[in-house]
Coordinates of C-alpha atoms and ligand atoms in Angstrom, one line a residue:
X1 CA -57.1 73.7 42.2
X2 CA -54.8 73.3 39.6
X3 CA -52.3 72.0 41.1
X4 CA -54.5 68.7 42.3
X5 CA -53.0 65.6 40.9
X6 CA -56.2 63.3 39.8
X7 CA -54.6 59.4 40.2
X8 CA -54.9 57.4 37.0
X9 CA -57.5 55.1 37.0
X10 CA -56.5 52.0 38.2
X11 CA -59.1 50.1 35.8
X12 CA -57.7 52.0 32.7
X13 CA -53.8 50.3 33.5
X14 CA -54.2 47.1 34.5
X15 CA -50.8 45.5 35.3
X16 CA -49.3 42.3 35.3
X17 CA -48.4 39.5 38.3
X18 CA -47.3 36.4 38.6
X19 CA -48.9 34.4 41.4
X20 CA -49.2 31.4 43.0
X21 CA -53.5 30.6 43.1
X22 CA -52.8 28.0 45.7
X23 CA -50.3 26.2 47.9
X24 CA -48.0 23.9 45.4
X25 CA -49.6 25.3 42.3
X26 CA -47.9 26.3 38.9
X27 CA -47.4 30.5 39.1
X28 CA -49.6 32.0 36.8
X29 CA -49.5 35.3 35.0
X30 CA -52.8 37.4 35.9
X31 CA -53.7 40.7 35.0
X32 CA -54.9 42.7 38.1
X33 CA -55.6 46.6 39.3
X34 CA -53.2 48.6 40.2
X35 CA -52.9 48.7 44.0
X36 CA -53.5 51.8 45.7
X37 CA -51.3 52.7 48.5
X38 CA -53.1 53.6 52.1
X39 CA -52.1 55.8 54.4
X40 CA -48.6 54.9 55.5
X41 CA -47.8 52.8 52.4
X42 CA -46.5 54.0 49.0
X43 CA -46.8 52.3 45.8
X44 CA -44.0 51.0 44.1
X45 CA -43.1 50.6 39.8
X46 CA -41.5 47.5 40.5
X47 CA -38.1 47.3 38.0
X48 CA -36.6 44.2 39.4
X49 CA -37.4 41.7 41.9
X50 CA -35.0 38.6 43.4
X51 CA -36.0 35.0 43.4
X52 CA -35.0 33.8 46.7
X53 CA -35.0 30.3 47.8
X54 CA -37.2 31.0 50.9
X55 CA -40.0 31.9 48.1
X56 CA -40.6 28.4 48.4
X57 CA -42.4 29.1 51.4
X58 CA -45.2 30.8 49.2
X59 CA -44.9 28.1 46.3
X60 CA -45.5 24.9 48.5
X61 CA -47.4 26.3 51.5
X62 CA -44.6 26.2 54.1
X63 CA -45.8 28.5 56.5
X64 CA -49.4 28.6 58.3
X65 CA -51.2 32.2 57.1
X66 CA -50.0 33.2 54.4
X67 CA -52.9 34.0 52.1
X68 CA -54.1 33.0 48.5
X69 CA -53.6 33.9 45.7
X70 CA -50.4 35.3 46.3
X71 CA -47.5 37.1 44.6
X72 CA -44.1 36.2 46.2
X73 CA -41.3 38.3 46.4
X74 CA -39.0 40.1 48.8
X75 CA -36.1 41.1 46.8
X76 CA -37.8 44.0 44.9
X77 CA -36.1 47.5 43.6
X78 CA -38.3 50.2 41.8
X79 CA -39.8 53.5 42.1
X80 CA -41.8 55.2 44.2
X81 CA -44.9 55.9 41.9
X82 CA -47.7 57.4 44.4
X83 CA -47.4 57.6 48.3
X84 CA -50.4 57.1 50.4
X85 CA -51.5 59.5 53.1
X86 CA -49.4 61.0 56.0
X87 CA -46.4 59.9 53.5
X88 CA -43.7 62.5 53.9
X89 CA -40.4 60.9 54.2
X90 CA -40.7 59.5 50.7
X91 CA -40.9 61.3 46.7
X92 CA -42.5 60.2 43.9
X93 CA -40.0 59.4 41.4
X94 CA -37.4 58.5 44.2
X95 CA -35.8 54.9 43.5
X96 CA -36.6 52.5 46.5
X97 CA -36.1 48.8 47.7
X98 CA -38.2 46.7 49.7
X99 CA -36.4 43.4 51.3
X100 CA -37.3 40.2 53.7
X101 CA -38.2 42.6 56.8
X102 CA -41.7 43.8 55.0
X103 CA -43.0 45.9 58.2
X104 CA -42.7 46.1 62.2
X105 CA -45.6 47.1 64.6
X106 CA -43.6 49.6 66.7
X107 CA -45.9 48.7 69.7
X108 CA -44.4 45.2 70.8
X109 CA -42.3 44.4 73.3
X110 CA -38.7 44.1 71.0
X111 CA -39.8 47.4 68.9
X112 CA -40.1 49.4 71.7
X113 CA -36.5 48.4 72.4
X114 CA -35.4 49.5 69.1
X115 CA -34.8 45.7 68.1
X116 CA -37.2 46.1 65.0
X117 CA -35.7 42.9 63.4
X118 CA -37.1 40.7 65.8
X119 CA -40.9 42.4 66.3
X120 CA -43.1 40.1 67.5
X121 CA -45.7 41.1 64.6
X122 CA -43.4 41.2 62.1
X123 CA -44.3 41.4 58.5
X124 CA -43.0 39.5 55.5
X125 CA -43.3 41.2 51.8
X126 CA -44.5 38.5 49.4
X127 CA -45.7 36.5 52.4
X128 CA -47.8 38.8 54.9
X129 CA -48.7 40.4 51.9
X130 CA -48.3 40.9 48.0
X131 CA -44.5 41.1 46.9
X132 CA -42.2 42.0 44.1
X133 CA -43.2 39.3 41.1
X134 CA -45.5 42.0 39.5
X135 CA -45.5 45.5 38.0
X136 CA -46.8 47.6 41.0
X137 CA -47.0 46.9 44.9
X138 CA -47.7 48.2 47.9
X139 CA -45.5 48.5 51.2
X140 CA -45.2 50.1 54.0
X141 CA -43.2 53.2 54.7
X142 CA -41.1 51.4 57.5
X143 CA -40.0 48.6 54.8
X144 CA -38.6 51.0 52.7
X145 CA -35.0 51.3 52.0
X146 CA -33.4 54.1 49.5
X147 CA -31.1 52.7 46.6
X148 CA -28.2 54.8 46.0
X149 CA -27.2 56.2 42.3
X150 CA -24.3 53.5 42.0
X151 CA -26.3 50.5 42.4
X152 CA -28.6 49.5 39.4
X153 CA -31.6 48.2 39.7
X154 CA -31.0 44.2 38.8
X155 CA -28.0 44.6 41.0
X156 CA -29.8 45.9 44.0
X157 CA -32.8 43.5 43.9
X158 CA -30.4 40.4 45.5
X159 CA -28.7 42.7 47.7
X160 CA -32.0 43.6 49.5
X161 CA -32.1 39.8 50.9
X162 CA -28.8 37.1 50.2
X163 CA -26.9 40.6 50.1
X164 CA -27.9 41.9 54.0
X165 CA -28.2 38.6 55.4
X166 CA -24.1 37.6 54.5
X167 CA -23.3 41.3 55.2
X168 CA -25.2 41.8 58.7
X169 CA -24.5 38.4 59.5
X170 CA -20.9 38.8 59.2
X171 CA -20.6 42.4 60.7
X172 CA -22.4 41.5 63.7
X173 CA -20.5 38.6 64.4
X174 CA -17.8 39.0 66.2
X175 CA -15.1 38.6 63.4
X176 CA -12.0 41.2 63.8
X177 CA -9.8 42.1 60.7
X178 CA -7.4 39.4 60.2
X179 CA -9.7 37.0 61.8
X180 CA -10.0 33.4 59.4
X181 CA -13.6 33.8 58.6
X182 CA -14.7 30.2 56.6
X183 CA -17.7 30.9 54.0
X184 CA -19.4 27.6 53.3
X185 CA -20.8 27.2 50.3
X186 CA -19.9 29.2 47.1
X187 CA -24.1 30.3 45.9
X188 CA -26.6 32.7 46.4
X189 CA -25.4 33.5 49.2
X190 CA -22.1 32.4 49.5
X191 CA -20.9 34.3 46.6
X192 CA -21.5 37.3 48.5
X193 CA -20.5 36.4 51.6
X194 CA -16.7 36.0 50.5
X195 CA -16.8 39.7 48.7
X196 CA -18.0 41.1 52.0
X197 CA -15.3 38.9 54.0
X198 CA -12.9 40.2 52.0
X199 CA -13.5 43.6 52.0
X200 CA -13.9 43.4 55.5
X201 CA -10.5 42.5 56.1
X202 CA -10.9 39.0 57.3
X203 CA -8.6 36.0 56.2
X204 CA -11.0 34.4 54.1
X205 CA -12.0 30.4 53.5
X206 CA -14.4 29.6 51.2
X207 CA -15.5 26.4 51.6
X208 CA -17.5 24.5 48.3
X209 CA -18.3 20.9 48.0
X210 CA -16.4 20.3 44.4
X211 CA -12.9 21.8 43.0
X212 CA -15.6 23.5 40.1
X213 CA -15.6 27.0 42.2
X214 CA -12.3 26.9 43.6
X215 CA -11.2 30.1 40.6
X216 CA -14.4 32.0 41.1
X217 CA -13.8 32.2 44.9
X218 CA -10.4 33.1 44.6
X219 CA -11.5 35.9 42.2
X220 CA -13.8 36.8 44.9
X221 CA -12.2 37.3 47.4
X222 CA -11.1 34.1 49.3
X223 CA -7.6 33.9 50.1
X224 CA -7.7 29.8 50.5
X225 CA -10.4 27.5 49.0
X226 CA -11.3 23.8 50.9
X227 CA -12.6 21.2 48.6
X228 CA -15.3 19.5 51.1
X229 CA -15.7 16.4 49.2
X230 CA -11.9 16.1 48.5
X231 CA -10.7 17.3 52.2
X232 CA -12.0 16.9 55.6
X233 CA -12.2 21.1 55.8
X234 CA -12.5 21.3 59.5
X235 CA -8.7 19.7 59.8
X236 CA -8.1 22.1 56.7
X237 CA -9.6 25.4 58.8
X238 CA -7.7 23.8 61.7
X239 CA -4.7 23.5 59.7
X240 CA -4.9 27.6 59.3
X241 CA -4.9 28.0 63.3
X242 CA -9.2 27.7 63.6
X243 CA -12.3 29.7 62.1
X244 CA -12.9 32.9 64.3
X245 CA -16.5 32.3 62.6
X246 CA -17.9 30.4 59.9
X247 CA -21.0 31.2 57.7
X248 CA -22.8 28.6 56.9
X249 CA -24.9 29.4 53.8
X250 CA -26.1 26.2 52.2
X251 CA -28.9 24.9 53.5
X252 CA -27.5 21.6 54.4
X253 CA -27.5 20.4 57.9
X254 CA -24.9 17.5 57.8
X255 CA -22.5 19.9 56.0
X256 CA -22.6 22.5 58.9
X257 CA -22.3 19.6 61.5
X258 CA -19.2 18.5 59.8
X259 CA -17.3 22.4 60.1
X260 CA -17.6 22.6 63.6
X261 CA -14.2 21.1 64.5
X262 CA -12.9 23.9 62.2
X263 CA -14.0 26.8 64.6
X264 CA -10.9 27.9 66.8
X265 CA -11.4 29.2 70.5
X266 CA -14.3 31.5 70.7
X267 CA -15.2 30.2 67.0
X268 CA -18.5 31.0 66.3
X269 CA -21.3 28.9 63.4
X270 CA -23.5 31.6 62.2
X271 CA -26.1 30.0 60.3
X272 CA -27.9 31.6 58.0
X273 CA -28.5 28.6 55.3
X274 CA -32.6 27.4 56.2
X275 CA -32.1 23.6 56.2
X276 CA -35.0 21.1 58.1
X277 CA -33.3 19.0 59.2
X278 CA -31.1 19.3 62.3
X279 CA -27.9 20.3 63.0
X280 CA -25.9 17.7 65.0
X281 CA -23.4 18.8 67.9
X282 CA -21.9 17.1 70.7
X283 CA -22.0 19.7 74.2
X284 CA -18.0 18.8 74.9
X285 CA -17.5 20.6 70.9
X286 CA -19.1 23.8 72.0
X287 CA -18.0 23.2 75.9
X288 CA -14.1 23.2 75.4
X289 CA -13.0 26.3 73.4
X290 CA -16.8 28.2 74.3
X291 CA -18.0 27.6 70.7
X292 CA -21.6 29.1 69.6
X293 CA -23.6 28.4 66.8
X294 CA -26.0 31.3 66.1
X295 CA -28.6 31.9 63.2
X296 CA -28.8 34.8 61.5
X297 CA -31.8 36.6 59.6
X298 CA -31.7 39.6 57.0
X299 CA -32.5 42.8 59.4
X300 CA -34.0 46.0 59.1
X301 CA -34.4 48.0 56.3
X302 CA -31.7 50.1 57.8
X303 CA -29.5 47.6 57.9
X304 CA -30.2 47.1 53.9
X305 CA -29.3 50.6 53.4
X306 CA -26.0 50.0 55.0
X307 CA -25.5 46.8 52.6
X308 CA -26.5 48.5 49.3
X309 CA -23.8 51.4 50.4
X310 CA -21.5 49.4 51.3
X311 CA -21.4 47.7 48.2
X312 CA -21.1 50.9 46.0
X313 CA -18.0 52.0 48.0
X314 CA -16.5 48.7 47.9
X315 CA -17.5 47.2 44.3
X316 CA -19.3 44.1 46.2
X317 CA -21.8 42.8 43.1
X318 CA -24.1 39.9 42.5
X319 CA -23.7 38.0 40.2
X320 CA -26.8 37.5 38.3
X321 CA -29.4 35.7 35.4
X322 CA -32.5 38.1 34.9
X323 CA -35.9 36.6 33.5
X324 CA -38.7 38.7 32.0
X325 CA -42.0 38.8 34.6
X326 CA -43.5 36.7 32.1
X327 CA -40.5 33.9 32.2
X328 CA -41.1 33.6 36.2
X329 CA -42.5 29.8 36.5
X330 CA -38.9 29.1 34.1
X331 CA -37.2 31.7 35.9
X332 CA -37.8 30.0 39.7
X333 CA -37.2 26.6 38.7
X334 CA -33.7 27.8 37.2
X335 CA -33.2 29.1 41.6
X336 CA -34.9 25.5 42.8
X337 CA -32.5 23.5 40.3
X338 CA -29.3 25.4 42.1
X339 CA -27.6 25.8 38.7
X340 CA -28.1 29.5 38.5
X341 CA -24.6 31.8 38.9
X342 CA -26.0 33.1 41.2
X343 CA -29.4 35.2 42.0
X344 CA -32.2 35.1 39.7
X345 CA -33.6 38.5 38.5
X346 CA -37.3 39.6 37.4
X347 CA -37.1 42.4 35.3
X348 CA -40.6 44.5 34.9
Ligands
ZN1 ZN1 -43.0 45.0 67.0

């Protein structure tokens, strides 16, 4: 038996995480086993994981469930360093992402209709379980997305959440090349939003609430920028004949409210920013002209694959500060404050 690979001892390497003990508590930096992957998972050597604003959720307690301690994250790239049992699909040593969509059931009504992004027993990394704020997890094999050569791993960690959601968000709505497409807000999200509208061939507005971004989105991608605070932009987007659809990325309710009278016939509000508050809209603004307003989350770990190749045959990047594991209390209230350019990356 030669050949028999004997696993290290988890107790001889223990690793480090940063977790959050309780809801609202400071993260701490713990040293824990190494997690060992069951059948149908693999264990990952996390390289870099995203700070997303929906990790919140995990900080304060926003969601009823979730377990603690816990270790947030769901923008996480790495490599696959064991695989669990009945694991075939997936190589040691191969380099692999794991994004929002953390695991379906296959059994519920929308999975057995292919419509995975939507299962009814969906599961969250760093939410439904441990995510990407450490030096080794665990996911399942159905979370798993493969991150091509061109991509590195700090650049692929974003793309794995703000990077699919602005991506499958805008390919799946209804936007035709030439088509005004309006991004709203130039961040996180935003600032990927306007690559991918550009290099999907739509007439792009990018829509910030200062004149501070108006050179950055040009260099984008945007081929008009709207001041918000100096303009009324939906007379602006009417001015340019209507948004076909408009992404609304900031999580700020009134803000969307206000771009509706910018949509054209057909114009569509895809909303993909995750404000609390409502969104306000008379029925005659979505009656004449058939508008819509639609939300939009991530999608399946297919979908990411699309994104990350996308993005190394188009030269779509995030931009990006990276933080140390050990830095990651500093490094998520740099993402709360809304200062960083854009993503903020854990490096392992
Ligand atoms: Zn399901």
């Amino acid at each position: 038996m030669a050949t028999l690979r004997v696993a290290p001892k988890p107790e001889a390497a223990p690793m480090k995480a940063a977790q959050v003990p309780k809801p609202g508590a400071e993260f701490e930096i713990v040293d824990r086993q190494i997690p060992e992957p069951d059948a149908g998972q693999v264990r990952i050597r996390v390289k870099a994981c995203g700070i997303c604003h929906s990790d919140v959720l995990v900080k304060d307690g926003l969601l009823p469930g979730i377990q603690y301690p816990r270790v947030p994250g769901h923008e996480v790239a790495g490599i696959v360093d064991e695989v669990g049992a009945g694991v075939t699909m997936w190589k040691k040593g191969q380099r692999v992402g794991v994004g929002w969509h953390g695991g379906h059931d296959n059994t519920c009504r929308e999975c057995r209709r292919g419509d995975f992004r939507n299962c009814r027993n969906v599961k969250v990394s760093g939410l439904s379980y441990d995510g990407g704020y450490q030096q080794y997890m665990v996911a399942p094999v159905e979370a798993l997305v493969p991150i091509p050569d061109g991509l590195t791993d700090v650049e692929a960690a974003p793309l794995l959440d703000a990077g699919i959601t602005t991506y499958n968000a805008l390919r799946n709505s209804g936007a035709m090349p030439g088509d005004l497409v309006a991004v709203q807000g130039i961040g996180g999200l935003g600032h990927l939003g306007v690559q991918f509208a550009n290099k999907f061939g739509y007439n792009v507005a990018a829509i910030g609430r200062s004149s501070d971004n108006a050179v950055l989105a040009k260099n984008l991608g945007a081929h008009v920028y709207i001041d918000s605070q100096a303009t009324n932009a939906a007379e602006e987007l009417q001015k340019l004949g209507g948004a076909r659809v408009i992404i609304a990325t900031a999580p700020n309710s009134k803000a969307m409210s206000a771009l509706i009278n910018g949509l054209g016939p057909n114009g569509k509000l895809v909303v993909v920013g995750a404000a609390a508050d409502p969104i306000e809209v008379t029925p005659s603004q979505l009656i004449f002209g058939s508008k819509t307003i639609q939300g939009w989350a991530a999608g399946t770990p297919a979908a990411s694959e699309d994104t990350l190749n996308f993005c190394v045959l188009t030269g779509v990047r995030p931009m990006i500060e990276t933080y140390p594991l050990e830095r990651a209390a500093e490094a998520y209230a740099r993402m709360l404050s809304g200062k960083a350019e854009f993503r903020v990356v854990l490096t392992m």
